[in-house]
mmCIF file of C-alpha atoms and ligand atoms in Angstrom:
data_model
loop_
_atom_site.group_PDB
_atom_site.id
_atom_site.type_symbol
_atom_site.label_atom_id
_atom_site.label_comp_id
_atom_site.label_asym_id
_atom_site.label_seq_id
_atom_site.Cartn_x
_atom_site.Cartn_y
_atom_site.Cartn_z
ATOM 1 C CA MET A 150 6.422 27.485 -15.346
ATOM 2 C CA ILE A 151 6.510 26.705 -19.502
ATOM 3 C CA ASN A 152 7.498 28.704 -21.531
ATOM 4 C CA THR A 153 4.523 28.875 -25.002
ATOM 5 C CA GLN A 154 5.305 32.477 -26.035
ATOM 6 C CA GLY A 155 5.757 32.786 -30.166
ATOM 7 C CA TYR A 156 3.327 28.980 -29.903
ATOM 8 C CA ARG A 157 -0.054 29.509 -31.733
ATOM 9 C CA TYR A 158 -2.268 26.443 -30.701
ATOM 10 C CA GLU A 159 -2.783 25.081 -28.012
ATOM 11 C CA ILE A 160 -3.963 21.238 -27.947
ATOM 12 C CA SER A 161 -5.018 18.487 -26.130
ATOM 13 C CA ALA A 162 -5.533 15.615 -25.675
ATOM 14 C CA ALA A 163 -7.143 12.870 -23.074
ATOM 15 C CA GLY A 164 -5.319 10.465 -21.011
ATOM 16 C CA ARG A 165 -8.216 7.241 -20.524
ATOM 17 C CA VAL A 166 -9.633 4.367 -17.900
ATOM 18 C CA ASN A 167 -11.326 1.714 -19.119
ATOM 19 C CA LEU A 168 -14.097 0.797 -16.669
ATOM 20 C CA ILE A 169 -14.935 -2.208 -18.417
ATOM 21 C CA GLY A 170 -14.375 -4.658 -21.229
ATOM 22 C CA GLU A 171 -10.855 -5.138 -21.698
ATOM 23 C CA HIS A 172 -9.454 -6.951 -24.064
ATOM 24 C CA VAL A 173 -12.544 -6.977 -26.561
ATOM 25 C CA ASP A 174 -11.537 -3.819 -28.681
ATOM 26 C CA TYR A 175 -9.511 -6.008 -31.421
ATOM 27 C CA CYS A 176 -12.740 -8.232 -31.378
ATOM 28 C CA GLY A 177 -15.248 -6.031 -31.879
ATOM 29 C CA GLY A 178 -16.662 -5.797 -28.517
ATOM 30 C CA LYS A 179 -17.967 -3.253 -26.666
ATOM 31 C CA VAL A 180 -16.029 -1.407 -24.370
ATOM 32 C CA LEU A 181 -16.632 1.616 -21.903
ATOM 33 C CA PRO A 182 -13.276 3.792 -21.760
ATOM 34 C CA CYS A 183 -13.506 7.667 -19.673
ATOM 35 C CA ALA A 184 -10.910 9.856 -20.626
ATOM 36 C CA LEU A 185 -9.099 11.649 -17.446
ATOM 37 C CA SER A 186 -8.778 14.957 -16.740
ATOM 38 C CA LEU A 187 -4.661 13.785 -17.342
ATOM 39 C CA LYS A 188 -4.016 15.677 -20.741
ATOM 40 C CA CYS A 189 -0.948 15.888 -23.344
ATOM 41 C CA THR A 190 -1.180 19.653 -24.227
ATOM 42 C CA VAL A 191 0.332 20.584 -27.491
ATOM 43 C CA TYR A 192 1.834 24.141 -28.357
ATOM 44 C CA ALA A 193 2.198 23.978 -32.081
ATOM 45 C CA ARG A 194 3.290 26.836 -34.721
ATOM 46 C CA PRO A 195 3.627 26.490 -38.003
ATOM 47 C CA ASN A 196 7.476 27.088 -38.528
ATOM 48 C CA GLY A 197 7.499 27.462 -42.450
ATOM 49 C CA THR A 198 9.989 24.811 -42.845
ATOM 50 C CA ASP A 199 9.966 21.283 -44.171
ATOM 51 C CA TYR A 200 10.885 19.605 -40.977
ATOM 52 C CA ILE A 201 8.912 19.334 -37.346
ATOM 53 C CA ASN A 202 11.308 20.050 -34.571
ATOM 54 C CA LEU A 203 10.396 18.665 -32.022
ATOM 55 C CA GLU A 204 10.714 20.242 -28.283
ATOM 56 C CA TRP A 205 9.783 18.113 -24.517
ATOM 57 C CA THR A 206 9.286 20.147 -21.271
ATOM 58 C CA ASP A 207 10.328 17.389 -18.967
ATOM 59 C CA LEU A 208 12.810 16.041 -22.039
ATOM 60 C CA GLN A 209 16.149 17.084 -22.786
ATOM 61 C CA ASP A 210 15.948 16.301 -26.237
ATOM 62 C CA LYS A 211 15.458 18.064 -29.148
ATOM 63 C CA ILE A 212 14.469 16.731 -32.717
ATOM 64 C CA SER A 213 14.130 17.653 -35.965
ATOM 65 C CA LEU A 214 11.493 15.460 -37.995
ATOM 66 C CA ASP A 215 12.362 15.909 -42.409
ATOM 67 C CA ILE A 216 8.875 15.796 -43.964
ATOM 68 C CA ARG A 217 10.558 14.205 -47.296
ATOM 69 C CA ASP A 218 11.305 11.319 -45.429
ATOM 70 C CA LEU A 219 9.018 10.610 -42.212
ATOM 71 C CA ASN A 220 10.112 6.539 -42.623
ATOM 72 C CA GLN A 221 13.115 6.870 -41.538
ATOM 73 C CA TYR A 222 12.270 7.459 -37.991
ATOM 74 C CA ARG A 223 10.584 4.589 -36.847
ATOM 75 C CA GLU A 224 13.099 3.345 -34.162
ATOM 76 C CA LEU A 225 13.022 6.567 -32.593
ATOM 77 C CA ARG A 226 12.584 6.353 -29.163
ATOM 78 C CA HIS A 227 9.835 9.523 -28.315
ATOM 79 C CA ALA A 228 9.302 10.969 -31.321
ATOM 80 C CA LYS A 229 8.263 8.070 -33.337
ATOM 81 C CA TYR A 230 4.939 8.714 -31.852
ATOM 82 C CA GLN A 231 5.165 12.197 -33.364
ATOM 83 C CA ALA A 232 6.435 10.769 -36.979
ATOM 84 C CA GLY A 233 3.911 7.879 -36.845
ATOM 85 C CA CYS A 234 1.433 11.519 -37.179
ATOM 86 C CA ALA A 235 2.955 12.925 -39.481
ATOM 87 C CA TYR A 236 3.732 10.096 -41.426
ATOM 88 C CA VAL A 237 -0.062 8.420 -41.017
ATOM 89 C CA TRP A 238 -1.644 12.116 -41.344
ATOM 90 C CA GLN A 239 0.356 12.419 -44.887
ATOM 91 C CA GLN A 240 -0.415 9.479 -46.014
ATOM 92 C CA ALA A 241 -4.015 9.776 -46.201
ATOM 93 C CA GLY A 242 -4.228 12.860 -47.824
ATOM 94 C CA HIS A 243 -3.614 15.829 -45.895
ATOM 95 C CA GLU A 244 -1.150 18.485 -46.528
ATOM 96 C CA LEU A 245 1.508 18.086 -43.740
ATOM 97 C CA LYS A 246 3.544 21.675 -43.082
ATOM 98 C CA GLY A 247 6.221 22.425 -40.732
ATOM 99 C CA CYS A 248 5.809 22.992 -37.126
ATOM 100 C CA ASP A 249 7.824 23.574 -34.518
ATOM 101 C CA LEU A 250 5.724 21.310 -31.343
ATOM 102 C CA LEU A 251 6.220 22.075 -28.120
ATOM 103 C CA ILE A 252 4.568 17.971 -25.679
ATOM 104 C CA ASP A 253 3.550 18.814 -21.720
ATOM 105 C CA CYS A 254 2.938 14.845 -21.480
ATOM 106 C CA LYS A 255 0.708 15.139 -17.739
ATOM 107 C CA VAL A 256 -0.439 11.599 -18.531
ATOM 108 C CA PRO A 257 1.848 9.245 -16.606
ATOM 109 C CA PHE A 258 4.325 7.000 -18.949
ATOM 110 C CA GLY A 259 3.956 3.113 -18.551
ATOM 111 C CA SER A 260 1.098 3.126 -16.464
ATOM 112 C CA GLY A 261 -1.343 1.762 -19.085
ATOM 113 C CA LEU A 262 -3.189 5.527 -18.938
ATOM 114 C CA SER A 263 -2.292 5.580 -22.874
ATOM 115 C CA SER A 264 -0.535 8.084 -22.485
ATOM 116 C CA SER A 265 0.568 7.229 -25.881
ATOM 117 C CA ALA A 266 -2.084 8.310 -27.684
ATOM 118 C CA ALA A 267 -2.865 11.311 -26.208
ATOM 119 C CA ILE A 268 0.522 11.961 -27.710
ATOM 120 C CA GLU A 269 -0.124 11.541 -31.065
ATOM 121 C CA VAL A 270 -4.330 12.350 -30.685
ATOM 122 C CA SER A 271 -2.674 16.107 -29.248
ATOM 123 C CA THR A 272 -0.200 15.730 -32.015
ATOM 124 C CA ILE A 273 -2.333 14.976 -35.924
ATOM 125 C CA ALA A 274 -4.847 17.234 -34.020
ATOM 126 C CA ALA A 275 -1.828 19.934 -34.513
ATOM 127 C CA PHE A 276 -1.514 18.904 -37.561
ATOM 128 C CA ALA A 277 -5.034 19.489 -38.637
ATOM 129 C CA LEU A 278 -4.669 22.698 -37.662
ATOM 130 C CA ILE A 279 -1.704 24.483 -38.647
ATOM 131 C CA ALA A 280 -2.936 22.683 -41.699
ATOM 132 C CA GLY A 281 -5.901 25.420 -41.404
ATOM 133 C CA GLU A 282 -8.513 21.706 -41.290
ATOM 134 C CA LYS A 283 -10.877 22.032 -38.990
ATOM 135 C CA PRO A 284 -9.714 18.381 -36.234
ATOM 136 C CA ASP A 285 -12.547 15.917 -36.657
ATOM 137 C CA PRO A 286 -11.757 13.754 -33.826
ATOM 138 C CA VAL A 287 -13.107 10.250 -35.581
ATOM 139 C CA GLU A 288 -10.526 10.429 -38.548
ATOM 140 C CA ILE A 289 -8.202 11.400 -35.924
ATOM 141 C CA ALA A 290 -8.873 8.495 -33.487
ATOM 142 C CA CYS A 291 -8.239 6.488 -37.154
ATOM 143 C CA LEU A 292 -5.074 6.917 -38.051
ATOM 144 C CA ALA A 293 -3.854 7.440 -34.337
ATOM 145 C CA GLN A 294 -4.686 3.874 -33.773
ATOM 146 C CA LYS A 295 -2.420 3.404 -37.002
ATOM 147 C CA ALA A 296 0.233 5.465 -36.026
ATOM 148 C CA GLU A 297 0.786 3.138 -33.377
ATOM 149 C CA HIS A 298 0.093 0.225 -35.326
ATOM 150 C CA GLU A 299 3.583 1.064 -38.085
ATOM 151 C CA PHE A 300 5.394 3.149 -35.760
ATOM 152 C CA ALA A 301 4.935 1.766 -32.562
ATOM 153 C CA GLY A 302 5.337 -1.749 -33.133
ATOM 154 C CA VAL A 303 1.743 -2.676 -31.590
ATOM 155 C CA ASN A 304 -1.459 -4.004 -32.448
ATOM 156 C CA CYS A 305 -3.745 -2.131 -30.793
ATOM 157 C CA GLY A 306 -7.703 -1.844 -31.252
ATOM 158 C CA ILE A 307 -9.813 1.558 -31.815
ATOM 159 C CA MET A 308 -10.795 2.012 -27.728
ATOM 160 C CA ASP A 309 -7.482 3.828 -26.491
ATOM 161 C CA GLN A 310 -7.410 6.585 -29.063
ATOM 162 C CA PHE A 311 -11.219 7.139 -29.397
ATOM 163 C CA ALA A 312 -10.786 8.056 -25.637
ATOM 164 C CA SER A 313 -8.166 10.213 -26.092
ATOM 165 C CA ALA A 314 -10.749 12.523 -29.102
ATOM 166 C CA CYS A 315 -13.989 11.632 -28.466
ATOM 167 C CA GLY A 316 -14.467 11.660 -24.926
ATOM 168 C CA LYS A 317 -16.280 14.328 -22.268
ATOM 169 C CA LYS A 318 -16.767 15.372 -19.003
ATOM 170 C CA ASP A 319 -18.046 13.081 -16.068
ATOM 171 C CA HIS A 320 -19.221 10.368 -18.641
ATOM 172 C CA ALA A 321 -18.148 7.085 -20.152
ATOM 173 C CA MET A 322 -18.154 5.924 -23.560
ATOM 174 C CA LEU A 323 -20.104 3.061 -24.684
ATOM 175 C CA LEU A 324 -17.930 2.707 -27.591
ATOM 176 C CA ASP A 325 -18.806 -0.207 -30.119
ATOM 177 C CA CYS A 326 -16.112 -0.873 -31.735
ATOM 178 C CA LYS A 327 -17.622 -3.084 -34.736
ATOM 179 C CA THR A 328 -19.540 0.179 -35.711
ATOM 180 C CA LEU A 329 -17.076 3.022 -34.296
ATOM 181 C CA LYS A 330 -21.246 3.873 -32.964
ATOM 182 C CA CYS A 331 -20.940 5.612 -28.997
ATOM 183 C CA GLU A 332 -23.488 6.791 -26.826
ATOM 184 C CA GLN A 333 -22.247 8.917 -23.504
ATOM 185 C CA ILE A 334 -23.584 7.315 -20.844
ATOM 186 C CA PRO A 335 -23.256 9.741 -17.483
ATOM 187 C CA VAL A 336 -20.913 8.545 -14.629
ATOM 188 C CA LYS A 337 -23.312 8.131 -11.380
ATOM 189 C CA THR A 338 -21.745 6.469 -8.339
ATOM 190 C CA GLY A 339 -23.837 6.830 -6.182
ATOM 191 C CA GLY A 340 -21.541 7.081 -2.517
ATOM 192 C CA TYR A 341 -18.447 5.423 -4.498
ATOM 193 C CA SER A 342 -15.428 7.037 -6.068
ATOM 194 C CA LEU A 343 -13.232 5.807 -8.413
ATOM 195 C CA VAL A 344 -10.060 5.588 -7.656
ATOM 196 C CA ILE A 345 -7.316 4.287 -9.895
ATOM 197 C CA ILE A 346 -3.256 2.426 -9.025
ATOM 198 C CA ASN A 347 -0.564 2.572 -10.383
ATOM 199 C CA THR A 348 1.097 -1.077 -10.217
ATOM 200 C CA ASN A 349 4.622 1.136 -10.948
ATOM 201 C CA LYS A 350 5.722 -2.127 -12.463
ATOM 202 C CA PRO A 351 7.546 -1.510 -15.345
ATOM 203 C CA HIS A 352 5.937 -3.631 -18.369
ATOM 204 C CA SER A 353 8.475 -4.785 -20.965
ATOM 205 C CA LEU A 354 6.987 -7.491 -22.233
ATOM 206 C CA VAL A 355 3.454 -5.599 -23.061
ATOM 207 C CA VAL A 356 4.190 -4.753 -26.606
ATOM 208 C CA SER A 357 4.832 -8.728 -27.767
ATOM 209 C CA LYS A 358 2.586 -10.365 -25.532
ATOM 210 C CA TYR A 359 -0.601 -7.532 -26.844
ATOM 211 C CA ASN A 360 0.345 -8.952 -29.817
ATOM 212 C CA GLU A 361 0.159 -12.399 -29.317
ATOM 213 C CA ARG A 362 -3.170 -12.074 -27.473
ATOM 214 C CA ARG A 363 -4.800 -10.059 -30.705
ATOM 215 C CA GLU A 364 -3.450 -12.868 -33.007
ATOM 216 C CA GLU A 365 -4.772 -16.241 -30.985
ATOM 217 C CA THR A 366 -8.281 -14.494 -31.162
ATOM 218 C CA GLU A 367 -8.100 -14.334 -34.318
ATOM 219 C CA THR A 368 -7.534 -17.904 -34.573
ATOM 220 C CA ALA A 369 -10.717 -18.391 -32.463
ATOM 221 C CA PHE A 370 -12.204 -16.019 -35.231
ATOM 222 C CA SER A 371 -11.123 -18.014 -38.266
ATOM 223 C CA LEU A 372 -11.928 -21.112 -36.738
ATOM 224 C CA LEU A 373 -14.846 -20.276 -35.670
ATOM 225 C CA LYS A 374 -16.666 -18.802 -38.057
ATOM 226 C CA ARG A 375 -16.448 -21.828 -39.842
ATOM 227 C CA LYS A 376 -19.378 -23.023 -38.083
ATOM 228 C CA MET A 377 -20.905 -19.993 -37.274
ATOM 229 C CA ASP A 378 -22.665 -17.000 -38.779
ATOM 230 C CA ILE A 379 -20.412 -13.933 -37.285
ATOM 231 C CA GLU A 380 -18.203 -10.829 -38.843
ATOM 232 C CA CYS A 381 -16.173 -10.885 -35.980
ATOM 233 C CA LEU A 382 -15.364 -12.971 -32.169
ATOM 234 C CA ALA A 383 -17.665 -9.595 -29.784
ATOM 235 C CA ASP A 384 -20.746 -11.182 -31.976
ATOM 236 C CA VAL A 385 -20.577 -15.151 -30.072
ATOM 237 C CA ARG A 386 -22.554 -15.539 -27.574
ATOM 238 C CA PRO A 387 -21.078 -17.147 -24.307
ATOM 239 C CA PHE A 388 -23.311 -20.663 -24.662
ATOM 240 C CA ARG A 389 -22.867 -20.693 -28.224
ATOM 241 C CA LEU A 390 -19.030 -21.141 -27.418
ATOM 242 C CA VAL A 391 -19.563 -23.812 -25.301
ATOM 243 C CA GLU A 392 -20.771 -25.612 -27.726
ATOM 244 C CA TYR A 393 -17.381 -25.782 -29.590
ATOM 245 C CA ARG A 394 -15.366 -25.972 -26.627
ATOM 246 C CA THR A 395 -13.416 -29.335 -27.584
ATOM 247 C CA SER A 396 -12.989 -28.673 -31.125
ATOM 248 C CA LEU A 397 -11.015 -25.200 -30.372
ATOM 249 C CA PRO A 398 -7.764 -26.231 -29.134
ATOM 250 C CA ALA A 399 -7.308 -25.448 -25.270
ATOM 251 C CA ILE A 400 -5.621 -22.126 -24.858
ATOM 252 C CA ILE A 401 -7.263 -20.572 -27.716
ATOM 253 C CA TYR A 402 -10.983 -21.792 -26.413
ATOM 254 C CA ARG A 403 -9.803 -19.901 -22.876
ATOM 255 C CA ARG A 404 -9.016 -16.766 -24.492
ATOM 256 C CA ALA A 405 -11.990 -16.540 -26.501
ATOM 257 C CA LYS A 406 -13.848 -17.657 -23.348
ATOM 258 C CA HIS A 407 -12.653 -14.446 -21.861
ATOM 259 C CA VAL A 408 -14.026 -12.199 -24.629
ATOM 260 C CA VAL A 409 -17.201 -13.191 -25.021
ATOM 261 C CA ASP A 410 -18.450 -13.390 -21.556
ATOM 262 C CA GLU A 411 -16.765 -9.319 -21.059
ATOM 263 C CA CYS A 412 -18.744 -8.930 -24.191
ATOM 264 C CA GLU A 413 -21.345 -9.716 -21.769
ATOM 265 C CA ARG A 414 -19.920 -8.386 -18.754
ATOM 266 C CA VAL A 415 -20.313 -5.014 -20.610
ATOM 267 C CA ARG A 416 -23.378 -5.197 -20.908
ATOM 268 C CA LEU A 417 -23.894 -6.070 -17.288
ATOM 269 C CA ALA A 418 -22.112 -2.977 -16.247
ATOM 270 C CA VAL A 419 -24.335 -0.489 -18.299
ATOM 271 C CA GLU A 420 -27.677 -2.160 -16.905
ATOM 272 C CA ALA A 421 -26.121 -1.651 -13.525
ATOM 273 C CA MET A 422 -25.040 1.346 -14.039
ATOM 274 C CA GLN A 423 -27.941 3.261 -15.277
ATOM 275 C CA ASN A 424 -29.684 1.703 -11.952
ATOM 276 C CA GLY A 425 -27.364 2.577 -10.047
ATOM 277 C CA ASP A 426 -26.536 -0.768 -8.616
ATOM 278 C CA MET A 427 -22.965 -0.047 -8.091
ATOM 279 C CA LYS A 428 -22.937 -3.436 -5.622
ATOM 280 C CA ARG A 429 -22.897 -4.900 -8.729
ATOM 281 C CA PHE A 430 -21.250 -3.024 -10.799
ATOM 282 C CA GLY A 431 -18.550 -4.196 -8.749
ATOM 283 C CA GLN A 432 -18.881 -6.974 -8.939
ATOM 284 C CA LEU A 433 -19.274 -7.357 -12.112
ATOM 285 C CA LEU A 434 -14.696 -5.555 -11.945
ATOM 286 C CA MET A 435 -14.068 -8.222 -10.036
ATOM 287 C CA GLU A 436 -15.304 -11.177 -12.468
ATOM 288 C CA SER A 437 -13.562 -9.135 -15.156
ATOM 289 C CA HIS A 438 -10.503 -9.517 -12.927
ATOM 290 C CA MET A 439 -10.831 -13.343 -12.609
ATOM 291 C CA SER A 440 -11.384 -13.991 -16.204
ATOM 292 C CA LEU A 441 -8.199 -11.539 -17.294
ATOM 293 C CA ALA A 442 -6.179 -13.235 -14.676
ATOM 294 C CA ASP A 443 -7.495 -16.919 -15.709
ATOM 295 C CA PHE A 444 -8.576 -16.732 -19.092
ATOM 296 C CA TYR A 445 -6.674 -14.156 -20.728
ATOM 297 C CA GLU A 446 -3.460 -14.493 -18.383
ATOM 298 C CA VAL A 447 -2.763 -11.100 -19.243
ATOM 299 C CA THR A 448 -2.083 -9.943 -14.769
ATOM 300 C CA GLY A 449 0.651 -10.600 -13.380
ATOM 301 C CA LYS A 450 1.571 -10.340 -10.098
ATOM 302 C CA GLU A 451 1.468 -7.061 -9.126
ATOM 303 C CA LEU A 452 -1.691 -6.669 -10.405
ATOM 304 C CA ASP A 453 -3.103 -9.611 -9.261
ATOM 305 C CA CYS A 454 -1.890 -8.164 -5.663
ATOM 306 C CA LEU A 455 -3.613 -4.970 -5.903
ATOM 307 C CA ALA A 456 -7.206 -6.213 -7.030
ATOM 308 C CA HIS A 457 -6.433 -8.889 -4.141
ATOM 309 C CA ALA A 458 -6.211 -5.809 -1.481
ATOM 310 C CA ALA A 459 -8.753 -4.252 -2.765
ATOM 311 C CA TRP A 460 -11.240 -6.973 -3.379
ATOM 312 C CA ASP A 461 -10.187 -7.688 0.944
ATOM 313 C CA HIS A 462 -10.724 -3.996 1.875
ATOM 314 C CA PRO A 463 -14.758 -3.822 3.407
ATOM 315 C CA ALA A 464 -15.710 0.132 1.319
ATOM 316 C CA CYS A 465 -14.666 -1.381 -1.583
ATOM 317 C CA ALA A 466 -17.480 -2.774 -4.107
ATOM 318 C CA GLY A 467 -14.933 -4.058 -6.763
ATOM 319 C CA ALA A 468 -11.630 -3.512 -8.944
ATOM 320 C CA ARG A 469 -9.714 -4.953 -11.720
ATOM 321 C CA MET A 470 -6.939 -4.105 -13.935
ATOM 322 C CA THR A 471 -7.403 -1.917 -16.609
ATOM 323 C CA GLY A 472 -6.268 -1.468 -20.185
ATOM 324 C CA ALA A 473 -3.185 -4.103 -21.601
ATOM 325 C CA GLY A 474 -2.287 -5.430 -18.570
ATOM 326 C CA PHE A 475 1.291 -6.871 -17.519
ATOM 327 C CA GLY A 476 1.239 -3.910 -15.182
ATOM 328 C CA GLY A 477 -0.274 -0.257 -15.187
ATOM 329 C CA CYS A 478 -3.284 0.611 -13.229
ATOM 330 C CA THR A 479 -6.007 -1.046 -11.155
ATOM 331 C CA ILE A 480 -8.993 0.538 -11.314
ATOM 332 C CA ASN A 481 -11.085 0.507 -7.910
ATOM 333 C CA LEU A 482 -14.693 1.406 -6.379
ATOM 334 C CA VAL A 483 -14.737 2.562 -3.418
ATOM 335 C CA LYS A 484 -16.900 4.348 -0.445
ATOM 336 C CA THR A 485 -16.649 8.168 -0.632
ATOM 337 C CA ASN A 486 -15.673 8.301 3.317
ATOM 338 C CA SER A 487 -13.665 5.533 2.585
ATOM 339 C CA VAL A 488 -10.303 6.353 0.512
ATOM 340 C CA GLU A 489 -8.658 7.949 2.031
ATOM 341 C CA GLU A 490 -8.129 4.604 4.681
ATOM 342 C CA PHE A 491 -8.351 1.986 1.439
ATOM 343 C CA LYS A 492 -5.217 3.728 -0.314
ATOM 344 C CA ARG A 493 -3.186 3.578 2.209
ATOM 345 C CA LYS A 494 -3.734 -0.089 3.726
ATOM 346 C CA VAL A 495 -3.876 -1.450 -0.118
ATOM 347 C CA CYS A 496 -0.511 0.186 -1.075
ATOM 348 C CA ALA A 497 0.780 -0.629 2.410
ATOM 349 C CA ARG A 498 0.227 -4.112 1.802
ATOM 350 C CA TYR A 499 1.194 -3.958 -1.862
ATOM 351 C CA GLU A 500 4.166 -2.397 -1.084
ATOM 352 C CA ARG A 501 4.726 -5.888 1.541
ATOM 353 C CA GLU A 502 4.541 -8.502 -0.970
ATOM 354 C CA THR A 503 5.445 -6.832 -4.200
ATOM 355 C CA GLY A 504 8.417 -4.333 -3.068
ATOM 356 C CA TYR A 505 6.698 -1.664 -5.578
ATOM 357 C CA GLU A 506 5.495 1.276 -4.759
ATOM 358 C CA ALA A 507 1.881 2.027 -5.841
ATOM 359 C CA THR A 508 0.734 5.231 -7.217
ATOM 360 C CA CYS A 509 -3.072 6.451 -5.982
ATOM 361 C CA TYR A 510 -5.070 8.533 -8.250
ATOM 362 C CA ASN A 511 -8.633 9.116 -7.856
ATOM 363 C CA VAL A 512 -10.613 9.684 -11.393
ATOM 364 C CA GLU A 513 -11.638 12.963 -12.902
ATOM 365 C CA ILE A 514 -13.640 12.081 -16.214
ATOM 366 C CA GLY A 515 -12.577 15.576 -18.755
ATOM 367 C CA ASP A 516 -12.974 16.298 -22.407
ATOM 368 C CA GLY A 517 -11.409 14.452 -24.890
ATOM 369 C CA LEU A 518 -9.844 16.442 -27.225
ATOM 370 C CA SER A 519 -9.540 20.371 -26.319
ATOM 371 C CA TYR A 520 -7.669 23.389 -28.753
ATOM 372 C CA HIS A 521 -8.159 26.960 -29.330
ATOM 373 C CA SER A 522 -5.963 29.271 -30.663
ATOM 374 C CA LEU A 523 -3.445 31.038 -28.472
HETATM 375 C C1 GLA B 604 -4.656 -1.330 -24.706
HETATM 376 C C2 GLA B 604 -4.739 -1.213 -25.902
HETATM 377 C C3 GLA B 604 -6.561 -0.975 -26.765
HETATM 378 C C4 GLA B 604 -6.868 -2.448 -25.861
HETATM 379 C C5 GLA B 604 -6.332 -2.814 -24.756
HETATM 380 C C6 GLA B 604 -7.098 -3.820 -23.833
HETATM 381 O O1 GLA B 604 -4.852 -0.387 -23.930
HETATM 382 O O2 GLA B 604 -4.614 0.186 -26.764
HETATM 383 O O3 GLA B 604 -6.706 -1.437 -27.701
HETATM 384 O O4 GLA B 604 -6.307 -3.787 -27.120
HETATM 385 O O5 GLA B 604 -4.701 -2.415 -24.420
HETATM 386 O O6 GLA B 604 -8.656 -3.368 -23.594
#
């Protein structure tokens, strides 16, 4: 039981799962994430000092951050997220007040379900409330992304933080990452359920590999921009890219091919969802995974094994890795009446082939940022 006595606000932000549109957010593409009912909750109260005092429900550490010199905390292990949030909040010209924060994060760490975005969004919203401001979810998402760039060293896109802040129960967000225009699409999966399976593989290379992929897409964009009238890589249509195949270095072409094809798949997947065509939706999930494996090279043995085991199961319409890759989770579209048997079979095969024990979660799509006074 968490002792929240004396705290003034309770703020929650969500983890997320991306249905489709992977590794396209930082290329200006559209993505289709959902906020999960797995949350990070922050309990907050002002303390009248120049310090942010941090405590966690599941860690022994207690850390105090001096709000007059936040730059010194870039290398901290856990508290760098809160320090980064405080830093960007201050840099954006907001008032940062000393406060006590108790952090209760139920989004599993390192799972690719965006625990860091949930921590960042809830923390910045806490700073806003303590400063007497009404939290603005879109501004908070953008600041949270900045904190991730500056303090966590991940040159991420906007998808995770936006989903964590702006998600809506039972809806997926069709988010245009070029304009931040967002359309809430009701998630209707007919007789199918969405199941998340965690590889439980520690993904240590994710930061460096992620940043490397992002640079490769930037190279693709700068080379193609000389030849076409485009504002971002996602503006390139698949048939146009093929015309330039020989003028791009082979590896850059493969990365770009994933991006432009994936953008097309997002469009088709939304259509399939709106037509209630789950078989088609599932097939697009599968194509997305294959492209992430073959052209983008961000899956690895464990994610491939989980995806293949799912594809081989007769009750599965489709499955793919979700998030940055190199470990983390798959998302699976499975006939509702076979979910339990599916989980058992897929997890048993995964353990046999990789030695890791997988964890399953049923997807419950929740709201993004929410808060109230205590
Ligand atoms: C991570 C990043 C996102 C996005 C995904 C891949 O989750 O934080 O911005 O790029 O990877 O789609």
